[in-house]
mmCIF file of C-alpha atoms in Angstrom:
data_model
loop_
_atom_site.group_PDB
_atom_site.id
_atom_site.type_symbol
_atom_site.label_atom_id
_atom_site.label_comp_id
_atom_site.label_asym_id
_atom_site.label_seq_id
_atom_site.Cartn_x
_atom_site.Cartn_y
_atom_site.Cartn_z
ATOM 1 C CA UNK A 263 8.011 0.392 -14.444
ATOM 2 C CA UNK A 264 8.019 -3.168 -15.283
ATOM 3 C CA UNK A 265 4.912 -4.692 -16.304
ATOM 4 C CA UNK A 266 5.389 -8.572 -16.200
ATOM 5 C CA UNK A 267 3.346 -11.790 -15.526
ATOM 6 C CA UNK A 268 0.010 -13.495 -15.855
ATOM 7 C CA UNK A 269 -2.726 -14.756 -13.493
ATOM 8 C CA UNK A 270 -1.571 -14.897 -9.920
ATOM 9 C CA UNK A 271 2.014 -13.858 -11.256
ATOM 10 C CA UNK A 272 0.794 -10.279 -12.345
ATOM 11 C CA UNK A 273 3.104 -7.645 -11.147
ATOM 12 C CA UNK A 274 4.368 -4.069 -11.410
ATOM 13 C CA UNK A 275 7.918 -3.678 -10.528
ATOM 14 C CA UNK A 276 7.902 -7.178 -9.168
ATOM 15 C CA UNK A 277 5.004 -6.412 -6.669
ATOM 16 C CA UNK A 278 1.613 -7.089 -6.539
ATOM 17 C CA UNK A 279 -0.838 -4.496 -5.560
ATOM 18 C CA UNK A 280 -1.641 -4.023 -1.797
ATOM 19 C CA UNK A 281 -4.277 -1.647 -0.518
ATOM 20 C CA UNK A 282 -4.214 1.044 2.326
ATOM 21 C CA UNK A 283 -1.131 2.879 2.759
ATOM 22 C CA UNK A 284 1.031 1.201 0.191
ATOM 23 C CA UNK A 285 2.642 3.163 -2.400
ATOM 24 C CA UNK A 286 5.317 2.510 -4.989
ATOM 25 C CA UNK A 287 6.221 6.222 -5.473
ATOM 26 C CA UNK A 288 5.679 9.647 -4.401
ATOM 27 C CA UNK A 289 6.363 12.898 -6.068
ATOM 28 C CA UNK A 290 5.118 16.578 -5.658
ATOM 29 C CA UNK A 291 3.029 19.290 -7.425
ATOM 30 C CA UNK A 292 5.227 20.925 -9.997
ATOM 31 C CA UNK A 293 7.500 17.843 -10.692
ATOM 32 C CA UNK A 294 8.430 16.712 -14.125
ATOM 33 C CA UNK A 295 8.421 12.874 -13.909
ATOM 34 C CA UNK A 296 10.292 10.469 -16.238
ATOM 35 C CA UNK A 297 9.514 6.897 -16.331
ATOM 36 C CA UNK A 298 10.791 3.910 -18.243
ATOM 37 C CA UNK A 299 8.173 1.437 -19.419
ATOM 38 C CA UNK A 300 9.091 -2.231 -19.765
ATOM 39 C CA UNK A 301 6.718 -4.761 -20.932
ATOM 40 C CA UNK A 302 4.063 -2.854 -22.699
ATOM 41 C CA UNK A 303 4.267 -5.127 -25.855
ATOM 42 C CA UNK A 304 2.393 -7.613 -23.628
ATOM 43 C CA UNK A 305 0.675 -5.239 -21.053
ATOM 44 C CA UNK A 306 -1.019 -1.920 -21.653
ATOM 45 C CA UNK A 307 0.200 0.861 -19.077
ATOM 46 C CA UNK A 308 -2.603 3.057 -18.040
ATOM 47 C CA UNK A 309 -2.219 6.033 -15.485
ATOM 48 C CA UNK A 310 -4.953 8.170 -14.054
ATOM 49 C CA UNK A 311 -5.045 12.105 -13.596
ATOM 50 C CA UNK A 312 -2.006 13.102 -15.509
ATOM 51 C CA UNK A 313 -1.366 12.321 -19.333
ATOM 52 C CA UNK A 314 2.064 11.444 -20.314
ATOM 53 C CA UNK A 315 4.127 12.444 -23.301
ATOM 54 C CA UNK A 316 5.963 9.934 -25.481
ATOM 55 C CA UNK A 317 9.723 10.748 -25.072
ATOM 56 C CA UNK A 318 12.061 8.061 -26.506
ATOM 57 C CA UNK A 319 12.623 4.185 -26.856
ATOM 58 C CA UNK A 320 10.192 3.622 -29.692
ATOM 59 C CA UNK A 321 9.749 3.732 -33.557
ATOM 60 C CA UNK A 322 7.307 6.260 -34.749
ATOM 61 C CA UNK A 323 4.193 4.760 -36.243
ATOM 62 C CA UNK A 324 0.830 6.397 -37.650
ATOM 63 C CA UNK A 325 -0.352 6.304 -33.830
ATOM 64 C CA UNK A 326 2.815 7.016 -31.930
ATOM 65 C CA UNK A 327 4.888 10.006 -32.458
ATOM 66 C CA UNK A 328 7.711 11.725 -30.385
ATOM 67 C CA UNK A 329 5.952 14.211 -28.092
ATOM 68 C CA UNK A 330 2.446 12.970 -28.363
ATOM 69 C CA UNK A 331 0.431 12.711 -25.230
ATOM 70 C CA UNK A 332 -1.510 9.409 -24.067
ATOM 71 C CA UNK A 333 -2.964 8.117 -21.063
ATOM 72 C CA UNK A 334 -2.928 4.539 -21.975
ATOM 73 C CA UNK A 335 -0.012 2.753 -24.011
ATOM 74 C CA UNK A 336 0.235 -0.745 -25.574
ATOM 75 C CA UNK A 337 2.704 -1.666 -28.335
ATOM 76 C CA UNK A 338 1.744 -5.044 -29.409
ATOM 77 C CA UNK A 339 4.225 -4.987 -32.483
ATOM 78 C CA UNK A 340 7.093 -3.151 -31.258
ATOM 79 C CA UNK A 341 9.112 -5.651 -30.028
ATOM 80 C CA UNK A 342 8.488 -8.004 -32.880
ATOM 81 C CA UNK A 343 9.443 -5.273 -35.489
ATOM 82 C CA UNK A 344 12.183 -3.186 -33.824
ATOM 83 C CA UNK A 345 13.145 -5.284 -30.742
ATOM 84 C CA UNK A 346 12.287 -2.134 -28.423
ATOM 85 C CA UNK A 347 11.180 -3.247 -25.144
ATOM 86 C CA UNK A 348 11.642 -0.054 -23.280
ATOM 87 C CA UNK A 349 9.563 3.203 -23.665
ATOM 88 C CA UNK A 350 10.506 6.468 -22.010
ATOM 89 C CA UNK A 351 7.384 8.542 -20.956
ATOM 90 C CA UNK A 352 7.336 12.029 -18.959
ATOM 91 C CA UNK A 353 4.440 13.932 -17.209
ATOM 92 C CA UNK A 354 4.214 16.773 -15.186
ATOM 93 C CA UNK A 355 1.905 16.833 -11.875
ATOM 94 C CA UNK A 356 0.366 20.365 -12.194
ATOM 95 C CA UNK A 357 -2.669 20.938 -9.671
ATOM 96 C CA UNK A 358 -3.924 17.612 -8.449
ATOM 97 C CA UNK A 359 -2.425 16.262 -5.333
ATOM 98 C CA UNK A 360 -3.111 12.827 -3.820
ATOM 99 C CA UNK A 361 -3.464 9.271 -5.011
ATOM 100 C CA UNK A 362 -2.699 8.213 -8.298
ATOM 101 C CA UNK A 363 -3.411 4.855 -9.677
ATOM 102 C CA UNK A 364 -1.164 3.113 -12.438
ATOM 103 C CA UNK A 365 -2.324 -0.346 -13.692
ATOM 104 C CA UNK A 366 -2.308 -2.634 -16.797
ATOM 105 C CA UNK A 367 -5.340 -1.492 -18.664
ATOM 106 C CA UNK A 368 -6.418 -5.247 -19.164
ATOM 107 C CA UNK A 369 -8.869 -5.670 -16.142
ATOM 108 C CA UNK A 370 -8.039 -9.283 -15.693
ATOM 109 C CA UNK A 371 -4.425 -8.598 -15.231
ATOM 110 C CA UNK A 372 -5.365 -5.516 -12.632
ATOM 111 C CA UNK A 373 -7.525 -7.805 -10.789
ATOM 112 C CA UNK A 374 -4.590 -10.134 -10.285
ATOM 113 C CA UNK A 375 -2.583 -7.182 -8.800
ATOM 114 C CA UNK A 376 -0.772 -5.649 -11.686
ATOM 115 C CA UNK A 377 -1.684 -2.191 -10.401
ATOM 116 C CA UNK A 378 0.115 0.316 -8.128
ATOM 117 C CA UNK A 379 -0.637 3.627 -6.203
ATOM 118 C CA UNK A 380 1.685 6.701 -6.303
ATOM 119 C CA UNK A 381 1.297 9.664 -4.194
ATOM 120 C CA UNK A 382 1.447 13.369 -5.464
ATOM 121 C CA UNK A 383 2.222 15.407 -2.330
ATOM 122 C CA UNK A 384 0.241 18.602 -2.239
ATOM 123 C CA UNK A 385 3.517 20.710 -1.950
ATOM 124 C CA UNK A 386 5.873 22.179 -4.300
ATOM 125 C CA UNK A 387 9.882 21.613 -4.583
ATOM 126 C CA UNK A 388 10.544 25.175 -3.051
ATOM 127 C CA UNK A 389 8.933 24.041 0.267
ATOM 128 C CA UNK A 390 10.618 20.429 0.306
ATOM 129 C CA UNK A 391 8.759 18.462 -2.355
ATOM 130 C CA UNK A 392 10.728 15.571 -3.628
ATOM 131 C CA UNK A 393 10.248 12.436 -5.259
ATOM 132 C CA UNK A 394 10.784 8.945 -3.625
ATOM 133 C CA UNK A 395 11.083 5.714 -5.663
ATOM 134 C CA UNK A 396 10.537 2.070 -4.922
ATOM 135 C CA UNK A 397 8.882 2.460 -1.453
ATOM 136 C CA UNK A 398 6.510 -0.523 -1.720
ATOM 137 C CA UNK A 399 4.979 0.443 1.675
ATOM 138 C CA UNK A 400 3.569 2.932 3.784
ATOM 139 C CA UNK A 401 4.276 6.720 3.294
ATOM 140 C CA UNK A 402 4.056 9.707 5.795
ATOM 141 C CA UNK A 403 5.229 13.312 6.274
ATOM 142 C CA UNK A 404 4.474 16.733 4.613
ATOM 143 C CA UNK A 405 2.244 17.276 1.837
ATOM 144 C CA UNK A 406 -0.272 14.378 2.533
ATOM 145 C CA UNK A 407 -4.180 15.351 2.055
ATOM 146 C CA UNK A 408 -5.692 14.567 5.200
ATOM 147 C CA UNK A 409 -7.590 10.913 5.462
ATOM 148 C CA UNK A 410 -6.333 10.377 1.960
ATOM 149 C CA UNK A 411 -3.351 7.912 2.564
ATOM 150 C CA UNK A 412 -4.629 5.063 5.101
ATOM 151 C CA UNK A 413 -8.290 4.525 4.057
ATOM 152 C CA UNK A 414 -10.625 4.229 1.037
ATOM 153 C CA UNK A 415 -12.997 7.238 0.654
ATOM 154 C CA UNK A 416 -15.914 6.755 -1.544
ATOM 155 C CA UNK A 417 -17.285 10.370 -2.433
ATOM 156 C CA UNK A 418 -20.720 11.428 -3.728
ATOM 157 C CA UNK A 419 -22.486 7.980 -3.154
ATOM 158 C CA UNK A 420 -26.303 8.647 -2.602
ATOM 159 C CA UNK A 421 -26.692 5.140 -1.196
ATOM 160 C CA UNK A 422 -23.942 5.610 1.275
ATOM 161 C CA UNK A 423 -25.258 9.032 2.311
ATOM 162 C CA UNK A 424 -28.711 7.584 2.601
ATOM 163 C CA UNK A 425 -27.364 4.453 4.748
ATOM 164 C CA UNK A 426 -25.731 6.916 7.384
ATOM 165 C CA UNK A 427 -28.886 8.613 7.875
ATOM 166 C CA UNK A 428 -30.830 5.425 8.466
ATOM 167 C CA UNK A 429 -28.029 4.242 10.696
ATOM 168 C CA UNK A 430 -28.599 7.502 12.822
ATOM 169 C CA UNK A 431 -32.154 7.334 12.982
ATOM 170 C CA UNK A 432 -32.377 3.798 13.834
ATOM 171 C CA UNK A 433 -29.934 4.230 16.661
ATOM 172 C CA UNK A 434 -27.279 1.927 15.711
ATOM 173 C CA UNK A 435 -28.338 -0.616 13.052
ATOM 174 C CA UNK A 436 -25.226 -1.205 10.845
ATOM 175 C CA UNK A 437 -26.431 -3.641 8.493
ATOM 176 C CA UNK A 438 -27.876 -1.358 5.866
ATOM 177 C CA UNK A 439 -24.762 1.065 6.070
ATOM 178 C CA UNK A 440 -22.364 -1.818 5.448
ATOM 179 C CA UNK A 441 -24.058 -2.887 2.659
ATOM 180 C CA UNK A 442 -24.193 0.584 0.946
ATOM 181 C CA UNK A 443 -20.479 0.948 1.944
ATOM 182 C CA UNK A 444 -19.507 -2.351 0.126
ATOM 183 C CA UNK A 445 -21.844 -1.409 -2.869
ATOM 184 C CA UNK A 446 -20.096 2.001 -3.264
ATOM 185 C CA UNK A 447 -16.776 0.332 -2.832
ATOM 186 C CA UNK A 448 -17.594 -2.248 -5.721
ATOM 187 C CA UNK A 449 -19.137 0.611 -7.939
ATOM 188 C CA UNK A 450 -15.584 2.596 -7.556
ATOM 189 C CA UNK A 451 -13.523 -0.437 -8.137
ATOM 190 C CA UNK A 452 -15.614 -1.292 -11.228
ATOM 191 C CA UNK A 453 -15.226 2.424 -12.417
ATOM 192 C CA UNK A 454 -11.588 2.619 -11.780
ATOM 193 C CA UNK A 455 -10.934 -0.521 -13.893
ATOM 194 C CA UNK A 456 -13.088 0.506 -16.744
ATOM 195 C CA UNK A 457 -11.392 3.978 -16.714
#
């Protein structure tokens, strides 16, 4: 992954984030994924769901040791002191399939598009699971969790459930439902960015 740019030029792998069925990579349950990170002396890399292990490409410090596990990585001093610009990380997708967000942990950069989605297919290698890299678009096929790819699903929202009941009772009034959905989406986005 290459993290580069600021403001309107914030990019991951040269692309700005697009919602919906747009993914940069897919993998499968049980896969061991190895990734090179470039640009983490300027941008912090954060990945949801699966922590990653530091494998190579850096000088050890008090905080960074080979084999350590992290979910966020920023090395502001690394390039200055060692000239290192590429770190190698590794993680294993164990038991949670579906969407996985990766992004710059600086919310201003993520808001400008320095984020990406990966998809962990709900299948193992022995039944056809494989990795696809640099897709930058829609995915389909085996191992997708129903209704998980093309739409945003907000789960557990009290306001959304209450608004749905009100819509049913009022025979089609959708204003409060739309407000609840927008509120739920905004809350979800804020929680993802603060995570």
